Tab-separated table of C-alpha atoms and ligand atoms in Angstrom:
chain	number	residue	atom	x	y	z
N	1	MET	CA	-76.938	120.475	-116.000
N	2	SER	CA	-79.134	118.005	-113.224
N	3	ASN	CA	-78.560	114.247	-113.421
N	4	ALA	CA	-80.693	111.853	-112.420
N	5	THR	CA	-78.020	109.442	-110.823
N	6	ASP	CA	-76.134	111.950	-108.516
N	7	SER	CA	-79.424	113.361	-107.500
N	8	ALA	CA	-80.157	110.195	-106.839
N	9	ARG	CA	-76.687	109.259	-104.790
N	10	ASN	CA	-77.414	112.329	-102.576
N	11	ASN	CA	-80.133	112.765	-100.340
N	12	LEU	CA	-78.841	115.460	-98.150
N	13	THR	CA	-80.186	115.636	-94.403
N	14	ILE	CA	-79.251	118.990	-92.555
N	15	ARG	CA	-79.044	118.900	-88.987
N	16	PRO	CA	-78.224	121.878	-86.992
N	17	LEU	CA	-75.337	121.843	-84.766
N	18	GLY	CA	-76.153	124.701	-82.221
N	19	ALA	CA	-77.938	127.452	-81.541
N	20	ALA	CA	-75.229	129.753	-82.608
N	21	LEU	CA	-74.551	128.461	-85.931
N	22	GLY	CA	-73.336	125.417	-87.712
N	23	ALA	CA	-74.707	122.148	-89.324
N	24	GLU	CA	-73.947	118.790	-90.203
N	25	VAL	CA	-74.616	117.388	-93.598
N	26	THR	CA	-75.259	113.963	-94.517
N	27	GLY	CA	-76.395	111.502	-97.023
N	28	ILE	CA	-74.129	113.054	-100.010
N	29	ASP	CA	-70.996	112.041	-101.333
N	30	LEU	CA	-68.170	114.718	-101.963
N	31	ALA	CA	-65.852	112.755	-103.921
N	32	GLY	CA	-68.577	112.382	-106.789
N	33	PRO	CA	-69.979	114.755	-108.909
N	34	LEU	CA	-72.418	116.930	-107.448
N	35	ASP	CA	-75.778	117.602	-109.506
N	36	ASP	CA	-76.683	121.258	-109.603
N	37	ASP	CA	-79.403	120.850	-107.687
N	38	THR	CA	-77.800	118.684	-104.632
N	39	LEU	CA	-75.125	121.888	-104.852
N	40	ALA	CA	-77.486	124.686	-104.746
N	41	ALA	CA	-79.101	122.831	-101.558
N	42	VAL	CA	-75.695	122.907	-100.209
N	43	GLN	CA	-75.363	126.666	-101.052
N	44	ARG	CA	-78.330	127.278	-99.394
N	45	ALA	CA	-77.663	125.426	-96.286
N	46	TRP	CA	-74.209	127.246	-95.827
N	47	MET	CA	-75.684	130.975	-96.603
N	48	GLU	CA	-78.104	129.766	-93.296
N	49	HIS	CA	-75.599	127.588	-91.027
N	50	LEU	CA	-72.563	129.144	-91.983
N	51	VAL	CA	-70.559	126.326	-91.022
N	52	LEU	CA	-71.346	123.573	-92.130
N	53	VAL	CA	-69.809	119.897	-91.424
N	54	PHE	CA	-69.603	116.771	-93.519
N	55	PRO	CA	-68.577	114.159	-91.789
N	56	ASN	CA	-67.023	110.741	-93.057
N	57	GLN	CA	-65.638	112.154	-96.917
N	58	PRO	CA	-62.548	110.509	-97.294
N	59	LEU	CA	-61.544	112.780	-100.558
N	60	SER	CA	-58.002	112.335	-102.410
N	61	ASP	CA	-56.574	116.594	-102.908
N	62	ALA	CA	-57.449	116.335	-105.896
N	63	GLN	CA	-61.464	115.538	-104.918
N	64	HIS	CA	-61.510	118.032	-102.611
N	65	ILE	CA	-59.942	120.758	-104.674
N	66	SER	CA	-62.782	119.896	-107.087
N	67	PHE	CA	-65.587	120.127	-104.667
N	68	ALA	CA	-63.641	123.634	-103.649
N	69	LYS	CA	-63.897	124.803	-107.289
N	70	ARG	CA	-67.716	124.361	-107.218
N	71	PHE	CA	-67.491	127.688	-105.094
N	72	GLY	CA	-65.379	129.922	-106.891
N	73	ALA	CA	-61.402	130.002	-108.261
N	74	LEU	CA	-59.219	128.983	-105.567
N	75	GLU	CA	-56.583	130.852	-103.465
N	76	GLU	CA	-52.687	129.932	-103.890
N	77	HIS	CA	-51.121	130.767	-101.092
N	78	HIS	CA	-48.495	134.113	-101.012
N	79	GLN	CA	-45.703	132.263	-98.841
N	80	GLU	CA	-43.908	129.090	-99.511
N	81	ILE	CA	-43.858	127.533	-96.631
N	82	ILE	CA	-47.502	127.368	-96.138
N	83	LYS	CA	-47.881	125.810	-99.558
N	84	SER	CA	-48.377	122.248	-100.149
N	85	ARG	CA	-45.913	120.587	-102.702
N	86	ALA	CA	-48.607	117.735	-104.171
N	87	ALA	CA	-50.956	120.787	-105.190
N	88	PRO	CA	-50.682	125.098	-105.009
N	89	GLU	CA	-54.307	125.286	-104.010
N	90	ILE	CA	-53.868	123.175	-100.772
N	91	PHE	CA	-52.460	124.737	-97.805
N	92	SER	CA	-50.971	122.634	-95.355
N	93	VAL	CA	-52.653	123.251	-91.772
N	94	SER	CA	-50.348	120.764	-90.277
N	95	ASN	CA	-47.409	120.096	-87.901
N	96	VAL	CA	-46.221	117.404	-90.370
N	97	ASP	CA	-44.064	118.541	-93.614
N	98	ASP	CA	-44.650	117.490	-97.139
N	99	ASP	CA	-42.394	114.338	-96.693
N	100	GLY	CA	-44.537	113.014	-93.526
N	101	ASN	CA	-42.264	113.911	-91.004
N	102	LEU	CA	-43.403	115.657	-87.769
N	103	MET	CA	-41.952	118.956	-87.619
N	104	ALA	CA	-40.695	120.582	-83.722
N	105	PRO	CA	-42.848	122.577	-82.619
N	106	ASP	CA	-40.470	125.798	-82.624
N	107	HIS	CA	-40.223	125.401	-86.433
N	108	PRO	CA	-41.767	128.949	-88.337
N	109	SER	CA	-44.356	126.778	-90.115
N	110	VAL	CA	-45.917	125.053	-86.784
N	111	ALA	CA	-45.076	128.705	-85.301
N	112	GLN	CA	-47.294	130.383	-87.992
N	113	ILE	CA	-50.090	127.654	-88.016
N	114	SER	CA	-50.287	128.161	-83.785
N	115	LEU	CA	-50.898	131.749	-84.613
N	116	ALA	CA	-54.259	130.343	-85.988
N	117	GLN	CA	-55.195	129.842	-82.169
N	118	ARG	CA	-56.139	133.345	-82.174
N	119	TRP	CA	-59.880	134.259	-83.637
N	120	HIS	CA	-59.001	135.349	-87.412
N	121	SER	CA	-60.997	135.395	-90.443
N	122	ASP	CA	-58.969	133.244	-93.729
N	123	SER	CA	-56.919	135.855	-95.965
N	124	SER	CA	-58.934	139.140	-94.672
N	125	PHE	CA	-55.603	140.927	-95.605
N	126	ARG	CA	-55.838	140.486	-99.342
N	127	PRO	CA	-57.859	143.323	-101.264
N	128	VAL	CA	-60.621	140.853	-102.547
N	129	PRO	CA	-60.998	138.511	-99.241
N	130	SER	CA	-61.557	134.925	-99.536
N	131	LEU	CA	-65.490	134.057	-99.658
N	132	GLY	CA	-65.022	130.735	-98.114
N	133	SER	CA	-62.058	127.792	-96.647
N	134	ILE	CA	-62.757	124.180	-96.675
N	135	LEU	CA	-61.116	121.853	-94.417
N	136	HIS	CA	-60.160	118.670	-94.325
N	137	GLY	CA	-58.924	116.722	-91.012
N	138	ILE	CA	-56.817	114.007	-92.574
N	139	GLU	CA	-54.847	113.250	-88.948
N	140	VAL	CA	-56.662	114.907	-86.091
N	141	THR	CA	-55.708	114.960	-82.181
N	142	GLU	CA	-57.891	113.314	-79.544
N	143	ASP	CA	-57.452	115.941	-77.225
N	144	GLY	CA	-57.304	119.582	-78.387
N	145	GLY	CA	-56.916	120.625	-81.867
N	146	GLU	CA	-60.538	121.824	-81.860
N	147	THR	CA	-62.078	124.601	-84.262
N	148	TRP	CA	-64.331	127.081	-82.828
N	149	PHE	CA	-66.185	129.043	-85.080
N	150	THR	CA	-68.111	132.282	-84.240
N	151	ASN	CA	-71.078	134.103	-85.651
N	152	MET	CA	-70.342	137.362	-87.118
N	153	TYR	CA	-74.268	138.619	-87.353
N	154	LYS	CA	-75.092	137.777	-84.109
N	155	VAL	CA	-71.863	139.471	-82.918
N	156	TYR	CA	-72.828	142.484	-84.707
N	157	ASP	CA	-76.153	142.442	-83.596
N	158	GLY	CA	-75.530	141.781	-79.898
N	159	LEU	CA	-73.249	144.557	-79.694
N	160	ASP	CA	-74.311	147.705	-77.558
N	161	GLU	CA	-75.354	150.690	-79.293
N	162	ALA	CA	-72.561	152.866	-78.091
N	163	THR	CA	-70.023	150.320	-79.739
N	164	LYS	CA	-72.344	150.118	-83.083
N	165	VAL	CA	-72.063	153.986	-82.741
N	166	ARG	CA	-68.257	154.004	-82.672
N	167	ILE	CA	-67.510	151.585	-85.414
N	168	ALA	CA	-69.854	152.867	-87.927
N	169	GLY	CA	-68.583	153.475	-91.321
N	170	ARG	CA	-64.893	153.025	-90.051
N	171	ARG	CA	-62.519	150.726	-91.576
N	172	ALA	CA	-59.820	148.696	-89.837
N	173	CYS	CA	-56.678	148.051	-91.410
N	174	HIS	CA	-55.695	144.243	-92.353
N	175	ASP	CA	-51.656	143.666	-92.691
N	176	PHE	CA	-50.577	140.173	-93.139
N	177	GLY	CA	-47.400	141.717	-91.770
N	178	HIS	CA	-48.890	141.921	-88.647
N	179	LEU	CA	-48.870	138.210	-87.515
N	180	ALA	CA	-45.053	138.797	-87.671
N	181	THR	CA	-45.180	140.916	-84.088
N	182	LEU	CA	-47.702	137.884	-82.676
N	183	GLY	CA	-45.099	134.786	-82.805
N	184	PRO	CA	-41.863	133.852	-84.205
N	185	ILE	CA	-42.827	133.106	-87.645
N	186	LYS	CA	-40.490	133.090	-90.701
N	187	PRO	CA	-39.703	136.425	-91.762
N	188	LEU	CA	-41.406	137.587	-94.918
N	189	THR	CA	-39.480	138.043	-97.473
N	190	GLU	CA	-39.366	141.490	-99.562
N	191	ALA	CA	-41.387	139.708	-102.472
N	192	GLU	CA	-44.281	138.537	-99.828
N	193	ARG	CA	-44.272	141.592	-98.147
N	194	GLN	CA	-44.647	143.389	-101.737
N	195	ALA	CA	-47.237	140.643	-102.557
N	196	MET	CA	-49.556	142.034	-99.670
N	197	PRO	CA	-49.514	145.522	-98.909
N	198	PRO	CA	-51.781	146.377	-96.032
N	199	VAL	CA	-55.278	147.079	-97.100
N	200	TRP	CA	-58.522	148.895	-94.903
N	201	GLN	CA	-61.726	147.108	-94.644
N	202	PRO	CA	-65.000	148.131	-93.603
N	203	LEU	CA	-65.558	147.045	-89.749
N	204	VAL	CA	-69.012	146.381	-90.525
N	205	ARG	CA	-70.348	144.827	-93.771
N	206	SER	CA	-73.150	144.045	-95.882
N	207	HIS	CA	-73.123	140.149	-96.994
N	208	PRO	CA	-72.961	139.511	-100.346
N	209	ILE	CA	-75.666	136.999	-100.563
N	210	THR	CA	-77.705	137.429	-97.651
N	211	GLU	CA	-77.659	141.321	-97.380
N	212	ARG	CA	-77.573	140.519	-93.623
N	213	THR	CA	-74.921	142.934	-91.855
N	214	CYS	CA	-72.235	141.547	-89.768
N	215	LEU	CA	-68.929	142.466	-88.187
N	216	PHE	CA	-66.001	141.756	-89.876
N	217	LEU	CA	-62.964	142.046	-88.031
N	218	SER	CA	-59.652	139.487	-87.928
N	219	PRO	CA	-57.978	140.123	-84.915
N	220	ILE	CA	-54.767	138.772	-86.567
N	221	TYR	CA	-53.981	140.740	-89.200
N	222	ASN	CA	-55.638	144.036	-87.625
N	223	ASN	CA	-53.201	146.405	-86.745
N	224	ALA	CA	-55.161	150.128	-86.807
N	225	ILE	CA	-58.220	151.416	-87.133
N	226	GLU	CA	-59.408	154.647	-89.182
N	227	GLY	CA	-59.106	157.476	-86.909
N	228	MET	CA	-58.284	156.205	-84.052
N	229	ASP	CA	-54.716	156.437	-82.401
N	230	GLU	CA	-52.724	153.437	-81.922
N	231	ASP	CA	-53.909	152.772	-78.312
N	232	GLU	CA	-57.354	153.038	-78.756
N	233	ALA	CA	-57.347	150.777	-82.213
N	234	VAL	CA	-55.821	148.211	-80.044
N	235	GLU	CA	-58.310	148.444	-77.170
N	236	LEU	CA	-60.935	148.005	-79.351
N	237	VAL	CA	-59.903	145.492	-81.127
N	238	ALA	CA	-59.097	143.575	-78.371
N	239	GLU	CA	-62.397	144.580	-77.057
N	240	LEU	CA	-64.828	143.081	-80.038
N	241	ASN	CA	-62.035	139.767	-80.241
N	242	GLU	CA	-63.131	139.070	-76.639
N	243	PHE	CA	-66.902	139.855	-77.240
N	244	ALA	CA	-66.721	137.648	-80.439
N	245	GLY	CA	-65.457	135.092	-78.203
N	246	ARG	CA	-68.764	134.305	-76.213
N	247	ASP	CA	-70.272	131.335	-75.932
N	248	GLU	CA	-73.573	132.694	-77.270
N	249	PHE	CA	-72.305	133.243	-80.252
N	250	VAL	CA	-69.606	129.957	-80.881
N	251	TYR	CA	-69.844	126.453	-82.421
N	252	ARG	CA	-66.670	124.360	-81.018
N	253	HIS	CA	-65.734	121.607	-83.635
N	254	ARG	CA	-64.306	118.671	-82.194
N	255	TRP	CA	-62.515	116.761	-85.242
N	256	SER	CA	-63.410	113.314	-86.274
N	257	ARG	CA	-60.891	111.415	-88.966
N	258	ASP	CA	-62.046	112.763	-92.675
N	259	ASP	CA	-64.752	115.378	-91.379
N	260	ILE	CA	-65.092	117.923	-94.823
N	261	VAL	CA	-65.381	121.506	-92.638
N	262	MET	CA	-66.520	124.143	-95.071
N	263	TRP	CA	-67.280	127.963	-93.434
N	264	ASP	CA	-67.902	131.391	-94.500
N	265	ASN	CA	-65.107	134.158	-93.915
N	266	ARG	CA	-67.550	137.009	-94.796
N	267	CYS	CA	-69.694	136.630	-91.793
N	268	THR	CA	-67.548	134.137	-89.441
N	269	MET	CA	-64.282	134.080	-87.557
N	270	HIS	CA	-62.843	130.927	-86.181
N	271	ARG	CA	-59.805	130.210	-84.149
N	272	ALA	CA	-57.793	126.365	-83.439
N	273	THR	CA	-57.539	125.161	-79.572
N	274	PRO	CA	-54.414	124.028	-78.404
N	275	TYR	CA	-52.940	120.612	-78.603
N	276	ASP	CA	-50.160	118.726	-77.990
N	277	LEU	CA	-47.575	119.545	-80.704
N	278	ALA	CA	-45.756	116.037	-80.164
N	279	THR	CA	-48.870	114.553	-81.699
N	280	ARG	CA	-49.771	114.743	-85.500
N	281	ARG	CA	-51.979	116.688	-86.856
N	282	VAL	CA	-52.868	117.137	-90.809
N	283	MET	CA	-55.448	119.140	-92.222
N	284	HIS	CA	-55.857	120.129	-95.833
N	285	ARG	CA	-57.409	123.423	-96.601
N	286	THR	CA	-58.901	125.223	-99.848
N	287	THR	CA	-59.577	128.756	-99.883
N	288	VAL	CA	-62.380	130.306	-102.173
N	289	ILE	CA	-61.591	133.658	-103.453
N	290	GLY	CA	-64.036	136.360	-102.849
N	291	LYS	CA	-66.051	137.605	-105.229
N	292	GLY	CA	-65.645	141.233	-105.203
N	293	PRO	CA	-64.335	143.962	-102.684
N	294	VAL	CA	-66.203	143.823	-99.462
N	295	VAL	CA	-69.518	146.426	-98.906
N	296	ALA	CA	-69.610	148.332	-96.307
N	297	ALA	CA	-73.129	148.182	-94.422
P	301	LIG	C1	-57.413	127.333	-91.364
P	301	LIG	C2	-57.218	127.561	-89.751
P	301	LIG	C3	-58.106	125.914	-87.906
P	301	LIG	C4	-57.601	124.628	-87.481
P	301	LIG	O1	-57.278	126.089	-91.665
P	301	LIG	O2	-57.553	128.598	-91.745
P	301	LIG	O3	-57.174	128.220	-89.003
P	301	LIG	O4	-58.382	124.320	-86.325
P	301	LIG	N1	-57.221	126.213	-89.167
P	301	LIG	O5	-56.455	124.353	-87.679
P	302	LIG	MN1	-57.721	130.115	-90.520
């Protein structure tokens, strides 16, 4: 349903942010209703650039959720400590609690958020992983606290032939519980553990919309690779992780307050950079549920 008023309000400009991936989108008000043509233009830009940055969008959580729902149903996080009290669809990527108090650096929630400083794809541990995430920078840091993104189409294309052969047709295990081996997070409850048993996903996938081939890895959750012993799997994940983080594949986002950044979890990985945990960083994320199982390329 097209609406002339909404179309007139939105006059998109799309500016690529670098050679690897990412584009800035201006001339749009995400707080208001978006007509179907504008939404389709955003979707096209998203599939082309993988990461979209919308500067200066001071959305309420409710407006953020409404925008995110245009792309699909939203996840609710399976852990109580991460969910915001305000809305179950909001994942609080913050070192500030629901009452607005800075949490201690050794608080388990802060420890868990800090594990996002390693490359990953959100919710890859679900049987149907997330399609994309939308993050709102509410209180941003001056120094550090950037978010980096890597283009997994280019990463796959850039692998040498021997590695492509080595990973062809193999699946990696994505286990939420693997996080607990990486840092002092709050131990999972039995219910949380049972809610998220390990899943096996193809290492090389075909993107359901673009039909392009990309690497599908999420090293903070990957603890095994089909047909490999543990040492070999750990080494391969580390090798792919390092390769994926090469400059030529990466866009580094430096946050301004009220940036909205959306990324495609199917063909990118992302990581935060460290920052001074004595400064406040408040980011609200919605996570769009994927439309179906991961398809091997
Ligand atoms: C996330 C995430 C990185 C950051 O929100 O999923 O990994 O920079 N965030 O906060
Ligand atoms: Mn993340």
